[in-house]
PDB file of C-alpha atoms in Angstrom:
ATOM      1  CA  UNK A   1      -9.042   3.097  27.343  1.00 88.00           C
ATOM      2  CA  UNK A   2      -9.962  -0.083  25.555  1.00 88.00           C
ATOM      3  CA  UNK A   3      -9.099  -3.481  24.179  1.00 88.00           C
ATOM      4  CA  UNK A   4      -9.003  -4.160  20.463  1.00 88.00           C
ATOM      5  CA  UNK A   5      -8.269  -6.881  17.943  1.00 87.00           C
ATOM      6  CA  UNK A   6      -8.231  -6.833  14.145  1.00 84.00           C
ATOM      7  CA  UNK A   7     -11.799  -5.666  13.490  1.00 88.00           C
ATOM      8  CA  UNK A   8     -13.500  -5.304  16.903  1.00 91.00           C
ATOM      9  CA  UNK A   9     -13.019  -3.319  20.078  1.00 92.00           C
ATOM     10  CA  UNK A  10     -14.448  -2.488  23.461  1.00 91.00           C
ATOM     11  CA  UNK A  11     -13.619   0.941  24.885  1.00 91.00           C
ATOM     12  CA  UNK A  12     -14.719   2.914  27.950  1.00 90.00           C
ATOM     13  CA  UNK A  13     -14.405   6.647  28.560  1.00 87.00           C
ATOM     14  CA  UNK A  14     -15.902   9.192  30.990  1.00 84.00           C
ATOM     15  CA  UNK A  15     -18.083  12.125  29.982  1.00 80.00           C
ATOM     16  CA  UNK A  16     -15.544  14.733  31.033  1.00 69.00           C
ATOM     17  CA  UNK A  17     -12.746  16.834  29.583  1.00 73.00           C
ATOM     18  CA  UNK A  18     -10.618  16.354  32.681  1.00 74.00           C
ATOM     19  CA  UNK A  19      -7.949  13.722  33.157  1.00 78.00           C
ATOM     20  CA  UNK A  20      -8.672  10.269  34.507  1.00 83.00           C
ATOM     21  CA  UNK A  21      -6.658   7.290  35.690  1.00 87.00           C
ATOM     22  CA  UNK A  22      -6.987   4.142  33.614  1.00 88.00           C
ATOM     23  CA  UNK A  23      -5.476   0.684  33.966  1.00 88.00           C
ATOM     24  CA  UNK A  24      -5.240  -2.801  32.520  1.00 87.00           C
ATOM     25  CA  UNK A  25      -5.274  -5.617  35.034  1.00 86.00           C
ATOM     26  CA  UNK A  26      -4.754  -9.316  34.430  1.00 84.00           C
ATOM     27  CA  UNK A  27      -7.273 -11.334  36.433  1.00 83.00           C
ATOM     28  CA  UNK A  28      -5.859 -14.097  38.606  1.00 81.00           C
ATOM     29  CA  UNK A  29      -6.990 -17.662  37.984  1.00 79.00           C
ATOM     30  CA  UNK A  30      -8.854 -16.551  34.855  1.00 80.00           C
ATOM     31  CA  UNK A  31      -6.977 -17.403  31.699  1.00 80.00           C
ATOM     32  CA  UNK A  32      -7.019 -14.820  28.882  1.00 80.00           C
ATOM     33  CA  UNK A  33      -9.085 -12.399  30.989  1.00 85.00           C
ATOM     34  CA  UNK A  34      -8.226  -8.719  31.382  1.00 85.00           C
ATOM     35  CA  UNK A  35      -9.946  -6.102  33.524  1.00 88.00           C
ATOM     36  CA  UNK A  36     -10.023  -2.546  32.118  1.00 88.00           C
ATOM     37  CA  UNK A  37     -11.228   0.347  34.278  1.00 88.00           C
ATOM     38  CA  UNK A  38     -10.769   4.037  35.011  1.00 87.00           C
ATOM     39  CA  UNK A  39     -11.231   6.472  37.904  1.00 84.00           C
ATOM     40  CA  UNK A  40     -12.172  10.111  37.420  1.00 78.00           C
ATOM     41  CA  UNK A  41      -9.699  12.489  39.015  1.00 74.00           C
ATOM     42  CA  UNK A  42     -12.291  15.250  39.408  1.00 69.00           C
ATOM     43  CA  UNK A  43     -14.652  13.351  41.734  1.00 67.00           C
ATOM     44  CA  UNK A  44     -14.417  14.720  45.269  1.00 71.00           C
ATOM     45  CA  UNK A  45     -15.843  13.543  48.596  1.00 79.00           C
ATOM     46  CA  UNK A  46     -19.523  14.092  49.203  1.00 81.00           C
ATOM     47  CA  UNK A  47     -21.094  15.761  52.186  1.00 85.00           C
ATOM     48  CA  UNK A  48     -24.286  14.400  53.776  1.00 88.00           C
ATOM     49  CA  UNK A  49     -27.364  14.833  51.574  1.00 87.00           C
ATOM     50  CA  UNK A  50     -25.229  15.827  48.547  1.00 85.00           C
ATOM     51  CA  UNK A  51     -25.804  14.196  45.183  1.00 85.00           C
ATOM     52  CA  UNK A  52     -23.321  13.524  42.420  1.00 79.00           C
ATOM     53  CA  UNK A  53     -24.175  12.375  38.914  1.00 79.00           C
ATOM     54  CA  UNK A  54     -21.470  10.996  36.642  1.00 78.00           C
ATOM     55  CA  UNK A  55     -21.736   9.690  33.140  1.00 83.00           C
ATOM     56  CA  UNK A  56     -19.511   7.334  31.191  1.00 86.00           C
ATOM     57  CA  UNK A  57     -19.692   5.525  27.871  1.00 89.00           C
ATOM     58  CA  UNK A  58     -18.966   2.045  26.646  1.00 91.00           C
ATOM     59  CA  UNK A  59     -18.268   1.296  22.980  1.00 91.00           C
ATOM     60  CA  UNK A  60     -18.428  -2.375  22.006  1.00 93.00           C
ATOM     61  CA  UNK A  61     -18.532  -3.455  18.392  1.00 91.00           C
ATOM     62  CA  UNK A  62     -16.958  -3.195  14.970  1.00 91.00           C
ATOM     63  CA  UNK A  63     -14.274  -0.584  14.249  1.00 91.00           C
ATOM     64  CA  UNK A  64     -16.160   1.226  11.502  1.00 90.00           C
ATOM     65  CA  UNK A  65     -14.239   4.405  10.737  1.00 89.00           C
ATOM     66  CA  UNK A  66     -17.225   6.690   9.889  1.00 89.00           C
ATOM     67  CA  UNK A  67     -19.025   5.554  13.067  1.00 90.00           C
ATOM     68  CA  UNK A  68     -15.942   6.149  15.243  1.00 90.00           C
ATOM     69  CA  UNK A  69     -15.441   9.606  13.702  1.00 90.00           C
ATOM     70  CA  UNK A  70     -19.107  10.371  14.438  1.00 91.00           C
ATOM     71  CA  UNK A  71     -18.625   9.520  18.137  1.00 90.00           C
ATOM     72  CA  UNK A  72     -15.449  11.613  18.261  1.00 89.00           C
ATOM     73  CA  UNK A  73     -17.381  14.603  16.920  1.00 88.00           C
ATOM     74  CA  UNK A  74     -20.490  14.128  19.068  1.00 89.00           C
ATOM     75  CA  UNK A  75     -18.915  13.054  22.370  1.00 86.00           C
ATOM     76  CA  UNK A  76     -15.514  14.761  22.006  1.00 83.00           C
ATOM     77  CA  UNK A  77     -13.666  11.493  22.630  1.00 83.00           C
ATOM     78  CA  UNK A  78      -9.938  12.021  22.300  1.00 80.00           C
ATOM     79  CA  UNK A  79      -7.954   9.541  20.156  1.00 84.00           C
ATOM     80  CA  UNK A  80     -10.727   6.966  19.741  1.00 87.00           C
ATOM     81  CA  UNK A  81      -9.831   6.889  16.027  1.00 87.00           C
ATOM     82  CA  UNK A  82      -6.433   5.395  16.915  1.00 86.00           C
ATOM     83  CA  UNK A  83      -8.219   2.115  17.646  1.00 88.00           C
ATOM     84  CA  UNK A  84      -8.033   1.592  13.850  1.00 88.00           C
ATOM     85  CA  UNK A  85      -4.324   0.979  13.294  1.00 86.00           C
ATOM     86  CA  UNK A  86      -3.645   2.978  10.136  1.00 85.00           C
ATOM     87  CA  UNK A  87       0.110   2.710  10.734  1.00 81.00           C
ATOM     88  CA  UNK A  88       3.001   5.155  10.289  1.00 81.00           C
ATOM     89  CA  UNK A  89       1.515   6.716   7.173  1.00 80.00           C
ATOM     90  CA  UNK A  90      -1.661   7.782   9.003  1.00 83.00           C
ATOM     91  CA  UNK A  91      -1.674  11.110   7.138  1.00 85.00           C
ATOM     92  CA  UNK A  92      -1.929   9.137   3.852  1.00 85.00           C
ATOM     93  CA  UNK A  93      -3.921   6.125   5.003  1.00 87.00           C
ATOM     94  CA  UNK A  94      -7.002   7.884   6.362  1.00 87.00           C
ATOM     95  CA  UNK A  95      -7.512  10.137   3.281  1.00 89.00           C
ATOM     96  CA  UNK A  96      -7.028   7.041   1.092  1.00 88.00           C
ATOM     97  CA  UNK A  97      -9.645   5.220   3.137  1.00 89.00           C
ATOM     98  CA  UNK A  98     -12.194   8.018   2.711  1.00 90.00           C
ATOM     99  CA  UNK A  99     -11.433   8.330  -1.009  1.00 90.00           C
ATOM    100  CA  UNK A 100     -11.806   4.564  -1.475  1.00 89.00           C
ATOM    101  CA  UNK A 101     -14.946   4.467   0.678  1.00 89.00           C
ATOM    102  CA  UNK A 102     -16.519   7.272  -1.376  1.00 91.00           C
ATOM    103  CA  UNK A 103     -15.622   5.684  -4.746  1.00 91.00           C
ATOM    104  CA  UNK A 104     -16.725   2.204  -3.701  1.00 88.00           C
ATOM    105  CA  UNK A 105     -20.055   3.592  -2.474  1.00 88.00           C
ATOM    106  CA  UNK A 106     -20.511   5.459  -5.750  1.00 91.00           C
ATOM    107  CA  UNK A 107     -19.710   2.404  -7.931  1.00 90.00           C
ATOM    108  CA  UNK A 108     -21.084  -0.136  -5.419  1.00 88.00           C
ATOM    109  CA  UNK A 109     -17.878  -2.195  -5.653  1.00 90.00           C
ATOM    110  CA  UNK A 110     -14.674  -1.794  -3.646  1.00 88.00           C
ATOM    111  CA  UNK A 111     -12.611  -3.373  -6.440  1.00 89.00           C
ATOM    112  CA  UNK A 112     -13.849  -0.827  -8.959  1.00 91.00           C
ATOM    113  CA  UNK A 113     -13.157   1.849  -6.332  1.00 90.00           C
ATOM    114  CA  UNK A 114      -9.541   0.627  -6.074  1.00 90.00           C
ATOM    115  CA  UNK A 115      -9.102   0.829  -9.867  1.00 91.00           C
ATOM    116  CA  UNK A 116     -10.586   4.354 -10.066  1.00 92.00           C
ATOM    117  CA  UNK A 117      -8.449   5.439  -7.093  1.00 89.00           C
ATOM    118  CA  UNK A 118      -5.353   4.030  -8.839  1.00 87.00           C
ATOM    119  CA  UNK A 119      -6.157   6.106 -11.945  1.00 89.00           C
ATOM    120  CA  UNK A 120      -6.539   9.249  -9.803  1.00 89.00           C
ATOM    121  CA  UNK A 121      -3.190   8.565  -8.084  1.00 84.00           C
ATOM    122  CA  UNK A 122      -1.540   8.132 -11.513  1.00 82.00           C
ATOM    123  CA  UNK A 123      -3.029  11.471 -12.650  1.00 85.00           C
ATOM    124  CA  UNK A 124      -1.658  13.213  -9.540  1.00 82.00           C
ATOM    125  CA  UNK A 125       1.777  11.677 -10.113  1.00 78.00           C
ATOM    126  CA  UNK A 126       1.686  12.211 -13.882  1.00 77.00           C
ATOM    127  CA  UNK A 127       4.090  15.217 -14.126  1.00 75.00           C
ATOM    128  CA  UNK A 128       6.697  13.605 -11.876  1.00 72.00           C
ATOM    129  CA  UNK A 129       6.354  10.210 -13.561  1.00 71.00           C
ATOM    130  CA  UNK A 130       6.554  11.842 -16.991  1.00 71.00           C
ATOM    131  CA  UNK A 131       9.854  13.496 -16.112  1.00 70.00           C
ATOM    132  CA  UNK A 132      11.201  10.238 -14.729  1.00 70.00           C
ATOM    133  CA  UNK A 133      10.024   8.152 -17.711  1.00 68.00           C
ATOM    134  CA  UNK A 134      11.556  10.694 -20.077  1.00 69.00           C
ATOM    135  CA  UNK A 135      14.919  10.195 -18.381  1.00 69.00           C
ATOM    136  CA  UNK A 136      14.497   6.389 -18.462  1.00 68.00           C
ATOM    137  CA  UNK A 137      13.526   6.406 -22.140  1.00 66.00           C
ATOM    138  CA  UNK A 138      16.546   8.584 -22.934  1.00 69.00           C
ATOM    139  CA  UNK A 139      18.660   5.959 -21.166  1.00 69.00           C
ATOM    140  CA  UNK A 140      17.077   3.256 -23.330  1.00 68.00           C
ATOM    141  CA  UNK A 141      17.841   5.208 -26.518  1.00 70.00           C
ATOM    142  CA  UNK A 142      21.453   5.608 -25.334  1.00 72.00           C
ATOM    143  CA  UNK A 143      21.855   1.877 -24.611  1.00 72.00           C
ATOM    144  CA  UNK A 144      23.901   1.176 -27.825  1.00 75.00           C
ATOM    145  CA  UNK A 145      26.332   4.018 -26.985  1.00 78.00           C
ATOM    146  CA  UNK A 146      26.646   2.832 -23.383  1.00 74.00           C
ATOM    147  CA  UNK A 147      27.441  -0.697 -24.624  1.00 76.00           C
ATOM    148  CA  UNK A 148      30.150   0.669 -26.928  1.00 80.00           C
ATOM    149  CA  UNK A 149      31.757   2.569 -24.044  1.00 77.00           C
ATOM    150  CA  UNK A 150      31.657  -0.531 -21.846  1.00 75.00           C
ATOM    151  CA  UNK A 151      33.284  -2.669 -24.544  1.00 77.00           C
ATOM    152  CA  UNK A 152      35.915  -0.026 -25.376  1.00 79.00           C
ATOM    153  CA  UNK A 153      36.999   0.553 -21.767  1.00 76.00           C
ATOM    154  CA  UNK A 154      36.229  -2.866 -20.257  1.00 74.00           C
ATOM    155  CA  UNK A 155      39.789  -3.113 -18.904  1.00 75.00           C
ATOM    156  CA  UNK A 156      39.764   0.409 -17.446  1.00 76.00           C
ATOM    157  CA  UNK A 157      36.769   0.782 -15.151  1.00 75.00           C
ATOM    158  CA  UNK A 158      37.670   4.317 -14.015  1.00 80.00           C
ATOM    159  CA  UNK A 159      37.887   5.552 -17.619  1.00 78.00           C
ATOM    160  CA  UNK A 160      34.637   3.722 -18.484  1.00 77.00           C
ATOM    161  CA  UNK A 161      32.762   5.452 -15.636  1.00 76.00           C
ATOM    162  CA  UNK A 162      34.262   8.786 -16.618  1.00 80.00           C
ATOM    163  CA  UNK A 163      33.087   8.417 -20.233  1.00 77.00           C
ATOM    164  CA  UNK A 164      29.626   7.290 -19.177  1.00 76.00           C
ATOM    165  CA  UNK A 165      29.163  10.255 -16.840  1.00 78.00           C
ATOM    166  CA  UNK A 166      30.384  12.559 -19.613  1.00 80.00           C
ATOM    167  CA  UNK A 167      27.727  11.034 -21.894  1.00 75.00           C
ATOM    168  CA  UNK A 168      25.046  11.586 -19.235  1.00 75.00           C
ATOM    169  CA  UNK A 169      26.100  15.237 -18.844  1.00 75.00           C
ATOM    170  CA  UNK A 170      26.125  15.779 -22.595  1.00 75.00           C
ATOM    171  CA  UNK A 171      22.610  14.323 -23.010  1.00 70.00           C
ATOM    172  CA  UNK A 172      21.401  15.908 -19.716  1.00 70.00           C
ATOM    173  CA  UNK A 173      20.244  12.590 -18.269  1.00 71.00           C
ATOM    174  CA  UNK A 174      20.010  11.553 -14.624  1.00 67.00           C
ATOM    175  CA  UNK A 175      20.323   7.731 -14.414  1.00 64.00           C
ATOM    176  CA  UNK A 176      18.712   7.714 -10.942  1.00 62.00           C
ATOM    177  CA  UNK A 177      15.619   9.664 -12.028  1.00 59.00           C
ATOM    178  CA  UNK A 178      13.712   6.452 -12.784  1.00 58.00           C
ATOM    179  CA  UNK A 179      13.733   5.510  -9.095  1.00 64.00           C
ATOM    180  CA  UNK A 180      11.749   8.580  -7.973  1.00 64.00           C
ATOM    181  CA  UNK A 181       8.233   7.299  -8.844  1.00 62.00           C
ATOM    182  CA  UNK A 182       9.013   3.975  -7.151  1.00 65.00           C
ATOM    183  CA  UNK A 183      10.180   5.735  -3.967  1.00 71.00           C
ATOM    184  CA  UNK A 184       7.052   7.913  -3.915  1.00 70.00           C
ATOM    185  CA  UNK A 185       4.832   4.925  -4.608  1.00 70.00           C
ATOM    186  CA  UNK A 186       6.133   2.905  -1.637  1.00 77.00           C
ATOM    187  CA  UNK A 187       4.333   5.009   1.053  1.00 81.00           C
ATOM    188  CA  UNK A 188       1.137   4.924  -1.068  1.00 79.00           C
ATOM    189  CA  UNK A 189       1.509   1.140  -1.411  1.00 76.00           C
ATOM    190  CA  UNK A 190       1.843   0.619   2.350  1.00 80.00           C
ATOM    191  CA  UNK A 191      -0.949   3.111   3.088  1.00 83.00           C
ATOM    192  CA  UNK A 192      -3.335   1.275   0.766  1.00 79.00           C
ATOM    193  CA  UNK A 193      -2.191  -2.055   2.232  1.00 78.00           C
ATOM    194  CA  UNK A 194      -3.135  -0.754   5.685  1.00 83.00           C
ATOM    195  CA  UNK A 195      -6.537   0.417   4.420  1.00 83.00           C
ATOM    196  CA  UNK A 196      -7.279  -3.026   2.986  1.00 79.00           C
ATOM    197  CA  UNK A 197      -5.850  -4.907   5.940  1.00 80.00           C
ATOM    198  CA  UNK A 198      -7.288  -3.085   8.968  1.00 83.00           C
ATOM    199  CA  UNK A 199     -10.596  -1.583   7.744  1.00 83.00           C
ATOM    200  CA  UNK A 200     -13.626  -3.717   8.485  1.00 86.00           C
ATOM    201  CA  UNK A 201     -15.342  -2.060   5.516  1.00 82.00           C
ATOM    202  CA  UNK A 202     -13.009  -4.093   3.256  1.00 81.00           C
ATOM    203  CA  UNK A 203     -13.771  -7.360   5.051  1.00 84.00           C
ATOM    204  CA  UNK A 204     -15.663  -9.724   2.727  1.00 87.00           C
ATOM    205  CA  UNK A 205     -15.952  -6.929   0.120  1.00 86.00           C
ATOM    206  CA  UNK A 206     -16.306  -8.748  -3.247  1.00 88.00           C
ATOM    207  CA  UNK A 207     -14.884  -7.791  -6.630  1.00 89.00           C
ATOM    208  CA  UNK A 208     -15.845  -9.856  -9.698  1.00 87.00           C
ATOM    209  CA  UNK A 209     -15.643 -13.565 -10.415  1.00 86.00           C
ATOM    210  CA  UNK A 210     -13.706 -15.602  -7.897  1.00 88.00           C
ATOM    211  CA  UNK A 211     -12.633 -12.644  -5.712  1.00 90.00           C
ATOM    212  CA  UNK A 212     -15.157 -12.723  -2.879  1.00 89.00           C
ATOM    213  CA  UNK A 213     -13.038 -10.876  -0.294  1.00 89.00           C
ATOM    214  CA  UNK A 214     -10.659  -8.054  -1.313  1.00 88.00           C
ATOM    215  CA  UNK A 215      -8.999  -8.150   2.127  1.00 86.00           C
ATOM    216  CA  UNK A 216      -7.936 -11.799   1.583  1.00 87.00           C
ATOM    217  CA  UNK A 217      -5.396 -13.268  -0.886  1.00 89.00           C
ATOM    218  CA  UNK A 218      -6.494 -14.502  -4.321  1.00 88.00           C
ATOM    219  CA  UNK A 219      -7.905 -17.990  -3.516  1.00 88.00           C
ATOM    220  CA  UNK A 220      -6.933 -19.586  -6.849  1.00 87.00           C
ATOM    221  CA  UNK A 221      -3.624 -21.325  -7.566  1.00 87.00           C
ATOM    222  CA  UNK A 222      -1.752 -22.215 -10.726  1.00 85.00           C
ATOM    223  CA  UNK A 223      -0.471 -25.366  -8.983  1.00 81.00           C
ATOM    224  CA  UNK A 224      -3.930 -26.971  -8.969  1.00 78.00           C
ATOM    225  CA  UNK A 225      -4.835 -25.480 -12.371  1.00 79.00           C
ATOM    226  CA  UNK A 226      -7.042 -22.882 -10.669  1.00 78.00           C
ATOM    227  CA  UNK A 227      -9.275 -25.452  -8.987  1.00 73.00           C
ATOM    228  CA  UNK A 228      -9.482 -28.080 -11.769  1.00 75.00           C
ATOM    229  CA  UNK A 229      -7.344 -30.482  -9.707  1.00 78.00           C
ATOM    230  CA  UNK A 230      -8.923 -31.407  -6.309  1.00 78.00           C
ATOM    231  CA  UNK A 231      -5.860 -30.466  -4.255  1.00 74.00           C
ATOM    232  CA  UNK A 232      -5.221 -27.552  -1.925  1.00 77.00           C
ATOM    233  CA  UNK A 233      -1.592 -26.419  -2.272  1.00 76.00           C
ATOM    234  CA  UNK A 234       0.282 -24.962   0.723  1.00 75.00           C
ATOM    235  CA  UNK A 235       0.049 -21.219   1.274  1.00 72.00           C
ATOM    236  CA  UNK A 236       3.390 -20.364  -0.370  1.00 72.00           C
ATOM    237  CA  UNK A 237       2.248 -22.125  -3.574  1.00 76.00           C
ATOM    238  CA  UNK A 238      -1.113 -20.330  -3.733  1.00 80.00           C
ATOM    239  CA  UNK A 239      -0.238 -18.228  -6.778  1.00 87.00           C
ATOM    240  CA  UNK A 240      -3.572 -17.000  -8.125  1.00 87.00           C
ATOM    241  CA  UNK A 241      -4.656 -15.317 -11.342  1.00 90.00           C
ATOM    242  CA  UNK A 242      -4.205 -11.745 -10.121  1.00 92.00           C
ATOM    243  CA  UNK A 243      -0.660 -12.308  -8.734  1.00 92.00           C
ATOM    244  CA  UNK A 244       0.254 -13.882 -12.110  1.00 93.00           C
ATOM    245  CA  UNK A 245      -1.170 -10.860 -13.962  1.00 93.00           C
ATOM    246  CA  UNK A 246       0.804  -8.600 -11.619  1.00 92.00           C
ATOM    247  CA  UNK A 247       4.034 -10.547 -12.298  1.00 92.00           C
ATOM    248  CA  UNK A 248       3.426 -10.408 -16.062  1.00 93.00           C
ATOM    249  CA  UNK A 249       2.766  -6.653 -15.971  1.00 92.00           C
ATOM    250  CA  UNK A 250       5.944  -6.146 -13.914  1.00 89.00           C
ATOM    251  CA  UNK A 251       7.928  -8.214 -16.453  1.00 90.00           C
ATOM    252  CA  UNK A 252       6.547  -6.149 -19.368  1.00 89.00           C
ATOM    253  CA  UNK A 253       7.361  -2.963 -17.487  1.00 84.00           C
ATOM    254  CA  UNK A 254      10.955  -4.132 -17.090  1.00 81.00           C
ATOM    255  CA  UNK A 255      11.211  -4.978 -20.788  1.00 81.00           C
ATOM    256  CA  UNK A 256      10.237  -1.441 -21.747  1.00 76.00           C
ATOM    257  CA  UNK A 257      12.705   0.044 -19.238  1.00 71.00           C
ATOM    258  CA  UNK A 258      16.416   0.368 -20.094  1.00 66.00           C
ATOM    259  CA  UNK A 259      18.405  -2.633 -18.801  1.00 66.00           C
ATOM    260  CA  UNK A 260      20.891  -1.972 -15.981  1.00 64.00           C
ATOM    261  CA  UNK A 261      24.450  -1.517 -17.274  1.00 61.00           C
ATOM    262  CA  UNK A 262      25.806  -4.148 -14.889  1.00 64.00           C
ATOM    263  CA  UNK A 263      25.056  -7.761 -16.021  1.00 71.00           C
ATOM    264  CA  UNK A 264      24.624  -8.968 -12.419  1.00 75.00           C
ATOM    265  CA  UNK A 265      22.120  -6.193 -11.714  1.00 70.00           C
ATOM    266  CA  UNK A 266      20.292  -7.077 -14.928  1.00 72.00           C
ATOM    267  CA  UNK A 267      19.913 -10.704 -13.777  1.00 79.00           C
ATOM    268  CA  UNK A 268      18.652  -9.586 -10.352  1.00 80.00           C
ATOM    269  CA  UNK A 269      16.087  -7.271 -11.976  1.00 78.00           C
ATOM    270  CA  UNK A 270      14.906 -10.121 -14.205  1.00 83.00           C
ATOM    271  CA  UNK A 271      14.213 -12.184 -11.073  1.00 87.00           C
ATOM    272  CA  UNK A 272      12.146  -9.452  -9.396  1.00 86.00           C
ATOM    273  CA  UNK A 273       8.831 -10.215 -11.208  1.00 88.00           C
ATOM    274  CA  UNK A 274       9.044 -13.848 -10.049  1.00 89.00           C
ATOM    275  CA  UNK A 275       9.925 -12.838  -6.479  1.00 89.00           C
ATOM    276  CA  UNK A 276       7.131 -10.262  -6.322  1.00 88.00           C
ATOM    277  CA  UNK A 277       4.638 -12.740  -7.774  1.00 90.00           C
ATOM    278  CA  UNK A 278       5.280 -15.158  -4.886  1.00 89.00           C
ATOM    279  CA  UNK A 279       5.463 -12.313  -2.338  1.00 88.00           C
ATOM    280  CA  UNK A 280       2.245 -10.517  -3.331  1.00 86.00           C
ATOM    281  CA  UNK A 281       0.331 -13.793  -3.695  1.00 88.00           C
ATOM    282  CA  UNK A 282      -0.119 -13.717   0.101  1.00 87.00           C
ATOM    283  CA  UNK A 283      -1.208 -10.057   0.136  1.00 87.00           C
ATOM    284  CA  UNK A 284      -4.864  -8.908   0.051  1.00 87.00           C
ATOM    285  CA  UNK A 285      -6.196  -9.339  -3.492  1.00 89.00           C
ATOM    286  CA  UNK A 286      -7.261  -5.674  -3.514  1.00 87.00           C
ATOM    287  CA  UNK A 287      -3.600  -4.742  -3.087  1.00 86.00           C
ATOM    288  CA  UNK A 288      -2.569  -6.966  -6.015  1.00 90.00           C
ATOM    289  CA  UNK A 289      -5.313  -5.447  -8.197  1.00 91.00           C
ATOM    290  CA  UNK A 290      -3.974  -1.954  -7.361  1.00 88.00           C
ATOM    291  CA  UNK A 291      -0.386  -2.951  -8.195  1.00 88.00           C
ATOM    292  CA  UNK A 292      -1.409  -4.644 -11.477  1.00 92.00           C
ATOM    293  CA  UNK A 293      -3.511  -1.704 -12.704  1.00 91.00           C
ATOM    294  CA  UNK A 294      -0.752   0.718 -11.676  1.00 86.00           C
ATOM    295  CA  UNK A 295       1.806  -1.301 -13.686  1.00 88.00           C
ATOM    296  CA  UNK A 296      -0.450  -1.318 -16.770  1.00 91.00           C
ATOM    297  CA  UNK A 297      -0.934   2.451 -16.561  1.00 88.00           C
ATOM    298  CA  UNK A 298       2.830   2.934 -16.142  1.00 84.00           C
ATOM    299  CA  UNK A 299       3.533   0.770 -19.205  1.00 86.00           C
ATOM    300  CA  UNK A 300       1.034   2.746 -21.312  1.00 86.00           C
ATOM    301  CA  UNK A 301       2.428   6.097 -20.177  1.00 80.00           C
ATOM    302  CA  UNK A 302       6.032   5.083 -20.785  1.00 78.00           C
ATOM    303  CA  UNK A 303       5.273   3.478 -24.169  1.00 79.00           C
ATOM    304  CA  UNK A 304       3.605   6.582 -25.571  1.00 79.00           C
ATOM    305  CA  UNK A 305       6.335   8.819 -24.157  1.00 75.00           C
ATOM    306  CA  UNK A 306       9.056   6.628 -25.714  1.00 72.00           C
ATOM    307  CA  UNK A 307       7.241   6.678 -29.049  1.00 75.00           C
ATOM    308  CA  UNK A 308       7.004  10.476 -28.887  1.00 72.00           C
ATOM    309  CA  UNK A 309      10.713  10.868 -27.998  1.00 64.00           C
ATOM    310  CA  UNK A 310      11.824   8.670 -30.888  1.00 67.00           C
ATOM    311  CA  UNK A 311       9.615  10.614 -33.285  1.00 67.00           C
ATOM    312  CA  UNK A 312      11.199  13.914 -32.171  1.00 63.00           C
ATOM    313  CA  UNK A 313      14.751  12.647 -32.701  1.00 58.00           C
TER     314      UNK A 313
END
């Protein structure tokens, strides 16, 4: 049983494999004070001249994952690792943490570790992404034919949809295939976000230049010309260099993708890079670096695949 905040905790546990009763108790007349204790269930009454030795442990300090895992192994403490809130995607988050910790130790920079980890994730997802990009590039090549069908049957929506689906069947294209890598990437995105947000190892971990803490947002802002104007903009206007690079890479990725057939959807998709730029500006800068590098790798993969498809036709 214990009490924890973002990076620190205090926990107590008995040296026994048997059950014990634990409780939290708010102390009267003492603001913001909590009493935490436990009672062993296996302790029995003592007879005269009998001795009883019990042992318990107190952990107070930083929630360093390797250290906590070491105590779990040595002392057989059940669930102490849950003090680090790795979230719903625990099965992804903890392996990502260890991979990032290993790479950052090897390259002596957590930012470089994030970039190398991103490349490894792209390699693992390469076959699936290739299949998806192939379908998306086929859609892009078919864009002129799709426009002709839309113009020809603009007054008959049912006939237009029928002709478009017939075209998809003929060319063996799945219009929804391009969403698969995005859907798979979402759990990885949130898992890496959790790693950066809750792990004390990422706290104050520098990258290069102005990024002194990968767990904090990019401190620069376009609205004060990246520090040239002596003015601190509000948080929602703190759009730094890396969020801008991320928004630009997302815009370029959209330009290489086939436009949605519906004009309203096309306008919404064109707004997404701007929305994500403002949204991710408040995220840890390590997360924005991951997203930017991932976008650049996606653009390169899709560009070369599109070039190869056009050459084969």
